[in-house]
Coordinates of C-alpha atoms in Angstrom, one line a residue:
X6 CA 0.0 0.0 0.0
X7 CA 0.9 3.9 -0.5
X8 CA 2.5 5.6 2.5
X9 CA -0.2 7.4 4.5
X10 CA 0.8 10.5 3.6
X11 CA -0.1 10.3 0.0
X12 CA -3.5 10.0 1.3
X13 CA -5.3 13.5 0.4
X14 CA -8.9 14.5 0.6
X15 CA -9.7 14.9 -3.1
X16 CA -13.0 17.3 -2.1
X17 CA -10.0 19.7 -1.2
X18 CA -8.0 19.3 -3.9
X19 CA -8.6 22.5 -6.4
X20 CA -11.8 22.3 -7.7
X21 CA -10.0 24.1 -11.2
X22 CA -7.7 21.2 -11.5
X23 CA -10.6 18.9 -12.0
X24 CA -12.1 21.1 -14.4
X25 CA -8.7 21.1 -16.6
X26 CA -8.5 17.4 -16.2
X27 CA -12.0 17.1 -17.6
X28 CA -10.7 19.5 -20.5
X29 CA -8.0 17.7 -21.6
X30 CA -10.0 14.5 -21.7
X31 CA -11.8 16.0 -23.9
X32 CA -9.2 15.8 -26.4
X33 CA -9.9 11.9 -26.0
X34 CA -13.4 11.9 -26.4
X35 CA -13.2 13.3 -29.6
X36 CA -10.7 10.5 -30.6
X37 CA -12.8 8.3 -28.7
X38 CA -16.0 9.2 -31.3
X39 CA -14.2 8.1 -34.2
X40 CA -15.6 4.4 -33.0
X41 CA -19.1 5.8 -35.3
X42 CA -16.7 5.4 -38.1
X43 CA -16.5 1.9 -37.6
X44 CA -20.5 1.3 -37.4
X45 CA -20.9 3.6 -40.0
X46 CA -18.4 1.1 -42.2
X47 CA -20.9 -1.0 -44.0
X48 CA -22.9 2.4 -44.9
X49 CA -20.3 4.2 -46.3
X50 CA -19.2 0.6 -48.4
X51 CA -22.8 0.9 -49.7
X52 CA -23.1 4.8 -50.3
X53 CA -19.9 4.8 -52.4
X54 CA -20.7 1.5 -54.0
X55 CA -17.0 0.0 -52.5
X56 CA -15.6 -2.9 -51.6
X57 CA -14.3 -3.2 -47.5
X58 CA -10.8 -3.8 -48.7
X59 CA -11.5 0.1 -50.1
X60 CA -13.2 1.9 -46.8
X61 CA -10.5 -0.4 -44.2
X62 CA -8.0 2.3 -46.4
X63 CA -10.3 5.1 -44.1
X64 CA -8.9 3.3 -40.9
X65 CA -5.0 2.7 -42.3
X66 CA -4.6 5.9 -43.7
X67 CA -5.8 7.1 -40.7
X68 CA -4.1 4.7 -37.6
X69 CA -0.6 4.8 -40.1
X70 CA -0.4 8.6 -40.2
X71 CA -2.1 9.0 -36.5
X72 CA 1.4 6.7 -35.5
X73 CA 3.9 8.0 -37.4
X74 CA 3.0 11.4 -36.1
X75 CA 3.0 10.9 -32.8
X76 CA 6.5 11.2 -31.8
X77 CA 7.0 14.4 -33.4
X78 CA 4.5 16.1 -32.0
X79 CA 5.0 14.7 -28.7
X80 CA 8.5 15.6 -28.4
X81 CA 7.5 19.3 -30.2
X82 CA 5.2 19.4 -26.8
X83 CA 7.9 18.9 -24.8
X84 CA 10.3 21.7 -26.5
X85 CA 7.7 24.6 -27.3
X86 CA 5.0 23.9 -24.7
X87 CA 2.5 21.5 -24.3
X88 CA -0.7 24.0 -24.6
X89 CA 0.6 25.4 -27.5
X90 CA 0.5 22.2 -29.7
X91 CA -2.2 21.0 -28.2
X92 CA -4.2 23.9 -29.7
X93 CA -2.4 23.3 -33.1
X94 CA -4.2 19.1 -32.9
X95 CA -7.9 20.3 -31.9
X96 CA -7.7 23.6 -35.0
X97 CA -6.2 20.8 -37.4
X98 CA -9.5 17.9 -35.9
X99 CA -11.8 20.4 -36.1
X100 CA -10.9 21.8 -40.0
X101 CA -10.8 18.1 -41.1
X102 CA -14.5 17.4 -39.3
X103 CA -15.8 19.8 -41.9
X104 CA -14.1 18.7 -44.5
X105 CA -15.0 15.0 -44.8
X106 CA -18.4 15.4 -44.0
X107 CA -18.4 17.4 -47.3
X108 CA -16.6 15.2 -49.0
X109 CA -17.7 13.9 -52.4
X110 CA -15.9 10.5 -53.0
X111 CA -14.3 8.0 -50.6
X112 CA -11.3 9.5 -51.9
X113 CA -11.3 12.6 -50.6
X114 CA -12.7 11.3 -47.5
X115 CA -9.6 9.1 -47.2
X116 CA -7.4 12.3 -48.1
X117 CA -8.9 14.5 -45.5
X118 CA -8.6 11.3 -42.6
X119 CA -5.3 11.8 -42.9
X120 CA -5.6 15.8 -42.1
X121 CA -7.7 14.2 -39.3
X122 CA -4.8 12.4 -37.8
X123 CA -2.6 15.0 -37.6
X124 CA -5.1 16.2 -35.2
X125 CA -5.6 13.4 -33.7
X126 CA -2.0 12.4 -33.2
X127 CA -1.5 15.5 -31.5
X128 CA -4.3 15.4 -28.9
X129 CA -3.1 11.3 -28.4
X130 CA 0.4 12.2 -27.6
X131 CA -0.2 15.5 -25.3
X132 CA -3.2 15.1 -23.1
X133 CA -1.7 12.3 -21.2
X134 CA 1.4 14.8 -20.7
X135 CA -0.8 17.8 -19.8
X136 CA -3.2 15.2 -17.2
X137 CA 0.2 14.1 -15.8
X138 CA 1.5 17.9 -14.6
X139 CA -1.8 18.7 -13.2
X140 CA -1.3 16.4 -10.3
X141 CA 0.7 14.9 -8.0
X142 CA 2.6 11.5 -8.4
X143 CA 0.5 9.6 -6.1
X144 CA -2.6 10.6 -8.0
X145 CA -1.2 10.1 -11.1
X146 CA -3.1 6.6 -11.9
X147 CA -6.8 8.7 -10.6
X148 CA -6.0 11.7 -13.4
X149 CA -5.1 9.1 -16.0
X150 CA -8.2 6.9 -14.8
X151 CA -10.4 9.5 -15.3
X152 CA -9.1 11.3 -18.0
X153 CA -9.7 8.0 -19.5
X154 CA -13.3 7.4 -18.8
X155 CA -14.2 10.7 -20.0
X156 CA -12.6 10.1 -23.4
X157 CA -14.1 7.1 -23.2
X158 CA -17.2 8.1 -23.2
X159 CA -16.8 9.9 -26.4
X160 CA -17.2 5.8 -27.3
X161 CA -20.6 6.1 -25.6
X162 CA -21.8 8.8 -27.0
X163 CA -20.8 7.7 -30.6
X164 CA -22.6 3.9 -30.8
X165 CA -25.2 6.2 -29.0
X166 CA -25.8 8.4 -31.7
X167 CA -24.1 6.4 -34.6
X168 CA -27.4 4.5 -35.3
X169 CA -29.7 7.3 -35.1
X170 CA -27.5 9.1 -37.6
X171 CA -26.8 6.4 -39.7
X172 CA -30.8 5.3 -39.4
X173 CA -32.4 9.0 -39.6
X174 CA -29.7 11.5 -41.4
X175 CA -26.7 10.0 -43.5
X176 CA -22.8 9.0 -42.7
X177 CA -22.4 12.7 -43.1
X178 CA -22.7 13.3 -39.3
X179 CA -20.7 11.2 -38.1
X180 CA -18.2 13.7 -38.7
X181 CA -20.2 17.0 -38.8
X182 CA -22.0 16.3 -35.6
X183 CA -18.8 16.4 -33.7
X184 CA -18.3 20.4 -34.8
X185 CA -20.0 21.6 -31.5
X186 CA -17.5 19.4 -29.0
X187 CA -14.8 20.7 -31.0
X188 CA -15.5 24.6 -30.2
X189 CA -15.7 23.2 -26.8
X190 CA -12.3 21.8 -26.3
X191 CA -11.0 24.8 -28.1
X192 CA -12.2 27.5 -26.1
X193 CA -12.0 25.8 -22.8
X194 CA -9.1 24.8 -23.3
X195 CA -8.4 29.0 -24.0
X196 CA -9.8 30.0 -21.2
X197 CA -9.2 27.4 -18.0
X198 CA -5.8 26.2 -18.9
X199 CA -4.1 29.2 -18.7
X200 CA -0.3 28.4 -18.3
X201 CA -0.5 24.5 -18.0
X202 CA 2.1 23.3 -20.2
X203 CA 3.0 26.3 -21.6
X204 CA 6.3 26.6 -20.8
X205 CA 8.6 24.9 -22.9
X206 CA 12.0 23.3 -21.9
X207 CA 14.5 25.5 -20.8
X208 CA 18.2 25.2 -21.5
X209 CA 18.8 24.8 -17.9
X210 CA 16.5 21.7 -17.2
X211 CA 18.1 20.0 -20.2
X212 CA 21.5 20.4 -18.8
X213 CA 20.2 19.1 -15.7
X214 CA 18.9 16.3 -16.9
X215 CA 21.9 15.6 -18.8
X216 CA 24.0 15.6 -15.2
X217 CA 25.9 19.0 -16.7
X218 CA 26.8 22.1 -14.4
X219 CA 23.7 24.6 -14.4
X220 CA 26.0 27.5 -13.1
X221 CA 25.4 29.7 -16.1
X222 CA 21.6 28.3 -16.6
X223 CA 18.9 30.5 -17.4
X224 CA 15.3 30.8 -18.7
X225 CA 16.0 30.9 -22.1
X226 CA 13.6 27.9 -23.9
X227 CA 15.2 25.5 -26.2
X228 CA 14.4 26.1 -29.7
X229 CA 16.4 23.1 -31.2
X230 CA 13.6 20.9 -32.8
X231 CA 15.0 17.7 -34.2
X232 CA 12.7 17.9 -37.9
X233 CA 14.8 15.9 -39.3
X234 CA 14.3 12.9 -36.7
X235 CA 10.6 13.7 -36.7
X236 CA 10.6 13.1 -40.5
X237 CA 12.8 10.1 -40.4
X238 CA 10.4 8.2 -37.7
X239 CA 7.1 9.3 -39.7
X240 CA 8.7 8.0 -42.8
X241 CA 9.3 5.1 -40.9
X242 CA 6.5 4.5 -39.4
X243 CA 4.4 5.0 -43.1
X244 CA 6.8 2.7 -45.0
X245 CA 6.0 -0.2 -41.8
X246 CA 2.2 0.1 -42.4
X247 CA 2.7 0.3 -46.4
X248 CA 5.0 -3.2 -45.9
X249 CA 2.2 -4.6 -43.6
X250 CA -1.3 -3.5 -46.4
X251 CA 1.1 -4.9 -49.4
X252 CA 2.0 -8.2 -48.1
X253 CA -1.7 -9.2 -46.7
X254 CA -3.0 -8.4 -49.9
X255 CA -0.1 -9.4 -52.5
X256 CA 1.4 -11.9 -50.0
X257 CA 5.0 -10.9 -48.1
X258 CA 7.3 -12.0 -50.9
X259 CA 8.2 -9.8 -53.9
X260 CA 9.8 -6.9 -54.9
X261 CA 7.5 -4.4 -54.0
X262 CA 7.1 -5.8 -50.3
X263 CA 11.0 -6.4 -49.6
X264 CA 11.9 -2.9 -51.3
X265 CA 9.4 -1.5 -48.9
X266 CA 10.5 -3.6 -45.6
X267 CA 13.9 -2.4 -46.6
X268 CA 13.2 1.1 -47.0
X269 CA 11.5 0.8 -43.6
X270 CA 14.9 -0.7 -41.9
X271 CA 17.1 1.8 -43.5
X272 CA 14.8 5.0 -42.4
X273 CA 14.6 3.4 -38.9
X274 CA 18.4 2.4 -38.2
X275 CA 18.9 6.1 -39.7
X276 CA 16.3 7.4 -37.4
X277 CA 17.9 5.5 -33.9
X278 CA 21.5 6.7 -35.4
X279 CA 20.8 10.2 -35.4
X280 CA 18.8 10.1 -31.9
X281 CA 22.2 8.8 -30.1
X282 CA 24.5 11.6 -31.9
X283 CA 22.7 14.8 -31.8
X284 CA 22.7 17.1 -28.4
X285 CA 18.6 17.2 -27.8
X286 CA 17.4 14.1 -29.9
X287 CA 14.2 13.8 -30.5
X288 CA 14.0 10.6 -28.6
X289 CA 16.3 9.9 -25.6
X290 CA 17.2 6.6 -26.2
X291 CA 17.6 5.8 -22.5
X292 CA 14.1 5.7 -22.2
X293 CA 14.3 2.3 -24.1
X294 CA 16.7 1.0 -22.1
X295 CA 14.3 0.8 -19.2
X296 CA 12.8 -2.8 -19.4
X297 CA 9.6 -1.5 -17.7
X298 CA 8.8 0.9 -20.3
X299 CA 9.8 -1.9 -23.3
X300 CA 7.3 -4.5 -21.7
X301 CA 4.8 -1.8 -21.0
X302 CA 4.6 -0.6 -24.5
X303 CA 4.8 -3.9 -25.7
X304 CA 1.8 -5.1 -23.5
X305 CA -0.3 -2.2 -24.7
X306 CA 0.7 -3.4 -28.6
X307 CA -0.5 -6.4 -28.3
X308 CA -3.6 -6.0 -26.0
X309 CA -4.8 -3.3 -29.0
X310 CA -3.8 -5.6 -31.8
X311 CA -5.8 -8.2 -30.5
X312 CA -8.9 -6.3 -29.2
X313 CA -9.3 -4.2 -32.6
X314 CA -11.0 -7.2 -34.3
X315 CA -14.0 -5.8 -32.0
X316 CA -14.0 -2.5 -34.4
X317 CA -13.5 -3.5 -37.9
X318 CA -14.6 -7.0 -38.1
X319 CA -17.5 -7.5 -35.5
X320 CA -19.8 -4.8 -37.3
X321 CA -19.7 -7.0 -40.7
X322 CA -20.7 -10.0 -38.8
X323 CA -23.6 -8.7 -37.0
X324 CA -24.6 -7.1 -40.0
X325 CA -24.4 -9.6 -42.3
X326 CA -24.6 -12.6 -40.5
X327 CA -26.6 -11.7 -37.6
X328 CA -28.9 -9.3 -39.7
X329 CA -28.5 -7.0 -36.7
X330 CA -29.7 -3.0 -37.4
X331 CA -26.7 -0.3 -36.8
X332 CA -28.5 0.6 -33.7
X333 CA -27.8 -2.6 -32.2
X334 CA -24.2 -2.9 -33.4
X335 CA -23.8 0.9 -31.9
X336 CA -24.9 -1.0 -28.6
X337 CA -23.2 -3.9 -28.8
X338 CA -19.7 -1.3 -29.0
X339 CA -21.5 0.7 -26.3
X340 CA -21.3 -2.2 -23.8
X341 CA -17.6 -2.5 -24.6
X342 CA -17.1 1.4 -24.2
X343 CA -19.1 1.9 -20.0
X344 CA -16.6 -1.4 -19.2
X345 CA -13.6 1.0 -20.3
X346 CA -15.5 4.0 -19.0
X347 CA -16.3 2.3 -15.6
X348 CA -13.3 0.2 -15.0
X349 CA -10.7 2.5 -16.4
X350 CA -11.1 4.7 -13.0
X351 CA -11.3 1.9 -10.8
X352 CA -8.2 0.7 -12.1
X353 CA -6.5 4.0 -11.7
X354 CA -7.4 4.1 -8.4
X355 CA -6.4 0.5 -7.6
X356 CA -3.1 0.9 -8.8
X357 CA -2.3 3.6 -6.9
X358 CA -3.1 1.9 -3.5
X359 CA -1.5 -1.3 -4.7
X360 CA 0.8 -0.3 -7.8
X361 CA 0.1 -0.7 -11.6
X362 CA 1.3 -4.1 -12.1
X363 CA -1.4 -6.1 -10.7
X364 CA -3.9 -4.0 -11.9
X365 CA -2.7 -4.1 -15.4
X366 CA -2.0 -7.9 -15.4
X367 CA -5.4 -8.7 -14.2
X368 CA -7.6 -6.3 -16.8
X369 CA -5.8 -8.0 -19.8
X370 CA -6.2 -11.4 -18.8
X371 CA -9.6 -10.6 -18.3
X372 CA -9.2 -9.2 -21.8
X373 CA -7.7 -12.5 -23.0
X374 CA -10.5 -14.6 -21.7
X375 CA -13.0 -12.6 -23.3
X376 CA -11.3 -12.4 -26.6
X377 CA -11.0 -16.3 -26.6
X378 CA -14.9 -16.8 -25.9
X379 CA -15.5 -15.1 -29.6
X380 CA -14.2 -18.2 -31.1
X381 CA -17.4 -20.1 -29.9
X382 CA -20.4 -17.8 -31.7
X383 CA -21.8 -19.4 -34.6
X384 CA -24.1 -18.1 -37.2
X385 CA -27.3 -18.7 -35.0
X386 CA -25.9 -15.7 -32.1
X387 CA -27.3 -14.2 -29.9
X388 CA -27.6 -10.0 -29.2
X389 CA -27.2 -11.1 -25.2
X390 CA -24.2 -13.8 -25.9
X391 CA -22.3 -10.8 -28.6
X392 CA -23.5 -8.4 -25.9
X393 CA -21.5 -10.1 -22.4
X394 CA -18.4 -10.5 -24.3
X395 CA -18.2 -7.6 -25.5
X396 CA -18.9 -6.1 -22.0
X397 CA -16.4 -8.5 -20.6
X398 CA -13.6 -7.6 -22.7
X399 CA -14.4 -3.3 -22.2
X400 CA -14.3 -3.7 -18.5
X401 CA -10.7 -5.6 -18.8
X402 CA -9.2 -3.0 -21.2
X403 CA -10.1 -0.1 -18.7
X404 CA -8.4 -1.8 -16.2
X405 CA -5.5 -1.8 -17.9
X406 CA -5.4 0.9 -19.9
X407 CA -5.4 3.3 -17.0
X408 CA -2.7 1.0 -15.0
X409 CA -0.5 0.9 -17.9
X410 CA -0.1 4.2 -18.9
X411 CA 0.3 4.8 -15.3
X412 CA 3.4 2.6 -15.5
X413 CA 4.7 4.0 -18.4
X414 CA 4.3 7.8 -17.4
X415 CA 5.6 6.8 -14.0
X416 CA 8.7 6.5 -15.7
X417 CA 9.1 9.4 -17.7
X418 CA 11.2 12.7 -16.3
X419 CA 9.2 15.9 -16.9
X420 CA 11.1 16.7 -19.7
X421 CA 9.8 13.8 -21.1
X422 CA 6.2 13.9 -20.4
X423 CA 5.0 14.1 -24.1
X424 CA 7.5 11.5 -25.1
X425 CA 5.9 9.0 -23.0
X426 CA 2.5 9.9 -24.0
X427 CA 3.5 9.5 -27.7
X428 CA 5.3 6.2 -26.7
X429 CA 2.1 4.9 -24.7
X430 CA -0.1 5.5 -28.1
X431 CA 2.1 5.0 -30.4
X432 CA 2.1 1.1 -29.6
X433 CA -1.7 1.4 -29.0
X434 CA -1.9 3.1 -32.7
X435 CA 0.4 0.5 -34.1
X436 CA -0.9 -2.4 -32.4
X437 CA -4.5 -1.2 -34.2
X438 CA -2.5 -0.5 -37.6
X439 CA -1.4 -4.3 -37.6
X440 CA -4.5 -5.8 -37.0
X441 CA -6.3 -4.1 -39.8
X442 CA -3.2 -5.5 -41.8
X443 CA -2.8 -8.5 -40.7
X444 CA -5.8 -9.5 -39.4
X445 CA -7.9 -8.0 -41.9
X446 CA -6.1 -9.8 -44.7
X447 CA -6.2 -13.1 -42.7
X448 CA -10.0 -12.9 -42.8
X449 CA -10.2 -12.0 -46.4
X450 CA -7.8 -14.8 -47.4
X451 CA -9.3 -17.3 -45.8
X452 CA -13.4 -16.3 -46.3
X453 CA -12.3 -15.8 -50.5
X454 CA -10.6 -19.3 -50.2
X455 CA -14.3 -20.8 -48.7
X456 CA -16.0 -18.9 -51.0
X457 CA -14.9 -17.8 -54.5
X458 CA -17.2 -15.2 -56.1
X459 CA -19.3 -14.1 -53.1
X460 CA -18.3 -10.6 -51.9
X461 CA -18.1 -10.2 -48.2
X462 CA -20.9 -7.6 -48.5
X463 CA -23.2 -10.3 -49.8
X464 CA -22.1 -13.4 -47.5
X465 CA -25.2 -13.9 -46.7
X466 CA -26.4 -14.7 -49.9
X467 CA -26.2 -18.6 -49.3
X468 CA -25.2 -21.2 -46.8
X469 CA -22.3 -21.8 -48.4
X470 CA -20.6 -18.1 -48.1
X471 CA -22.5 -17.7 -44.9
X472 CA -20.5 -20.8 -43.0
X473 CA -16.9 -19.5 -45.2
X474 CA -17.8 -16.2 -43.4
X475 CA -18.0 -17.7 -39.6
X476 CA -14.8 -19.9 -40.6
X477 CA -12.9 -17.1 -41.1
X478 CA -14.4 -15.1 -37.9
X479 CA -13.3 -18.0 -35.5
X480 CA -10.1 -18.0 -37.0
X481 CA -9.3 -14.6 -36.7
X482 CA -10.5 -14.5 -33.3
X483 CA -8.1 -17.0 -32.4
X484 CA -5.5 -15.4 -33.7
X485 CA -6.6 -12.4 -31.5
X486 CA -6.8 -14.4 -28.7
X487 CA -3.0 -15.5 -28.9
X488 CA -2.1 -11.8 -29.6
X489 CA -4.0 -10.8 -26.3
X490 CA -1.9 -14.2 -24.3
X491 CA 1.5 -12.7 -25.6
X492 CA 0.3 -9.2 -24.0
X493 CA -0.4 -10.6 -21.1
X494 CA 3.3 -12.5 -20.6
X495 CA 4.8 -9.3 -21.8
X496 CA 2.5 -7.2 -19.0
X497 CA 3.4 -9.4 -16.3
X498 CA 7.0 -8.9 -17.5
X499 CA 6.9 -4.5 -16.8
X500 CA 5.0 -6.0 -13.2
X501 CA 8.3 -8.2 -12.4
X502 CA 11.0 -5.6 -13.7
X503 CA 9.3 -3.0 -11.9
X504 CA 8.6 -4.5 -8.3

């Protein structure tokens, strides 16, 4: 347990702080409401008359450039203030919300996702850095918990209204209804954050940091911005996701898919080169050597990877198979969104009396265990058996979301507080990222093995297609399930290393 003086009477603590903290998660509920997207899937495959392979490009585009961003901008927070690029993400969300609802083709809705993500990268990577300074260590996991559930809730509110849009308007709104919460976050975030993460890094704390004298230190910010490295990990990043959507849909040997894994080794040995020569890198590589932060990350990879089957694959097969209407896929996601919304607090909390390992350790296996119980629906499902699991598996993931990033932030200086945001959602964005790829193409390969001809939109169309369909479902979902397992070895790794 925490030493007793850590124990505070939150009704004292400033009432302004909570206010901010509920400000900054709103920077996650609007990511959070990009879960309509994903009911809105089949709709937009029919409105534009194309294919899923086609629309999933809505959700790479969009995860790819969301992760290749990320440690840019988080490292940009650090060096020219937090609040400042911060107000850069939600202007950049906010311009692309207009835009794609008026967008014409899938095209440009695809072009003007990826603005999206630069908006969304940016509020990803900094408001776990702006909830951290608000408060005090041993409250850190409550902030983060609750930051959490209120971006979460953006989840809620999305299969909420995803349905009704969908079911009375048109896709449109998906995007245009969000206008109105994003003049929110922009002017509170004007007028009650004030000077949070404002500052950036000065000179002095750098030297600090580094162990040098800070005799002749002063207040003079750092302007040094490594571009260069920011480029070299975007282009890194973008040339990883093209390598994984050209090899599940070409298959992973030929010219095109070694040039590109190539191309992706050379820009990242070049990017991890540079970091350990240059003065301020971009990324201080001795974050990396702390085996906490490695298995943390690496937990939160593959707890996303194998959970994101829920998003892009689920709403085809009640759909389709289940002849379920949008407003009860947006509640079957709903159930999965209060367990993150509910449990994600109660695991901050937890781990804060207790520590983060535990905490985190037990919401993924719970994860795990719901994952695995997909693998047993068949064609003839029920709302109320699709409707547990998905429950099941929401409540694990906020229990270890919150204790994980906990962990992760725990071990970041404040110099590095938007660094280890960006780290802690980069491997949730790439984790995503490779299960669309991957997999995505392993249900499309095996359902057009079972069923030549039939297009996934129609697998209803017979019995034949129909059982192909569930075939491929199960299989995937194992798949998932093993992903999940090899998060949860690699979570009670960080526990270990960091007891």
């Amino acid at each position: 347990m925490r030493r007793k003086e850590n124990e505070i009477d939150l009704e004292s603590f400033p009432t302004l702080k909570w206010l901010q903290l509920v400000i900054v998660g709103l920077a996650v509920f609007l990511s959070s409401l990009d879960v309509t997207v994903n009911v809105a899937l089949p709709a937009i495959s029919q409105h534009f008359v194309s294919e899923p392979r086609v629309v999933y490009l809505m959700i790479t585009f969009y995860l790819g450039t969301t992760v290749g961003l990320q440690m840019g901008v988080g490292s940009a927070g650090d060096h020219f203030g937090l609040r400042r690029v911060f107000f850069v993400g939600l202007f950049a969300y906010t311009i692309a919300m207009v835009a794609i609802g008026l967008s014409p083709t899938i095209e440009w809705v695809i072009g003007f996702r990826i603005l999206q993500a630069v908006g969304n990268a940016i509020l990803l990577a900094i408001s776990p850095a702006l909830a951290n300074s608000l408060f005090p260590e041993f409250m850190r996991g409550r902030a983060l918990g609750i930051m959490t559930a209120v971006g979460t809730a953006g989840m809620i509110v999305g299969t909420l209204s995803a349905g009704l849009m969908l079911e009375t308007f048109s896709w449109h709104w998906i995007f245009l209804g969000r206008i109105p919460v994003c003049i929110l976050a922009i002017a509170g975030t004007w007028i009650f954050l004030g000077e949070v993460g404002q500052k950036p890094i000065s000179v002095c704390s750098v030297r600090v940091y580094q162990n040098q004298s800070a005799s002749d230190c002063g207040d003079t910010p750092l302007k040094t911005f490594d571009l260069i490295g920011a480029c070299l990990i975007f282009f890194t990043v973008i040339a990883i996701v093209l390598f994984l959507n050209i090899g599940s849909s070409l298959g992973w040997i030929g010219v095109g898919q070694l040039g590109t894994l190539s191309l992706a080794s050379a820009l990242g040995f070049s990017f991890i080169r540079r970091q350990s020569r240059i003065k301020f890198p971009l990324l201080d590589l001795g974050i990396l050597a702390n085996p906490v932060v490695i298995a943390g990350i690496s937990s939160n990879f593959f707890l996303n990877m194998g959970t994101f089957v829920n998003i892009f694959i689920l709403p085809y097969f009640v759909h389709e198979i289940m002849g379920v209407s949008t407003v009860t896929l947006g509640i079957f996601l709903l159930l999965s969104s209060l367990g993150i919304s509910i449990f994600a607090p109660v695991g901050g909390y937890i781990s804060d009396r207790f520590g983060t390992g535990p905490v985190a350790v037990a919401g993924i296996m719970i994860v795990a265990i719901g994952i695995s119980s997909y693998t047993t629906l068949t064609s003839q499902a029920t709302i109320t058996e699709v409707g547990v699991r998905m429950g099941v598996v929401g409540a694990g993931m906020g229990m270890f979301q919150s204790s994980n990033l906990s962990l992760i932030m725990g071990k970041m200086r404040r110099e590095n507080l938007g660094t280890g945001g960006a780290l802690s959602s980069i491997s949730r964005g790439m984790g995503c990222v490779s299960a669309v790829a991957l997999m995505g193409g392993l249900f499309a390969a095996i359902y057009t093995a079972n069923s030549a001809g039939v297009d996934m939109l129609f697998a209803s169309s017979n019995e034949e297609s129909s059982a192909a369909y569930v075939s491929a479902f199960k299989t995937v979902y194992s798949a998932a399930a093993v992903v999940t397992i090899l998060g949860l070895v690699t979570s009670i790794l960080a526990w270990l290393f960091d007891r």
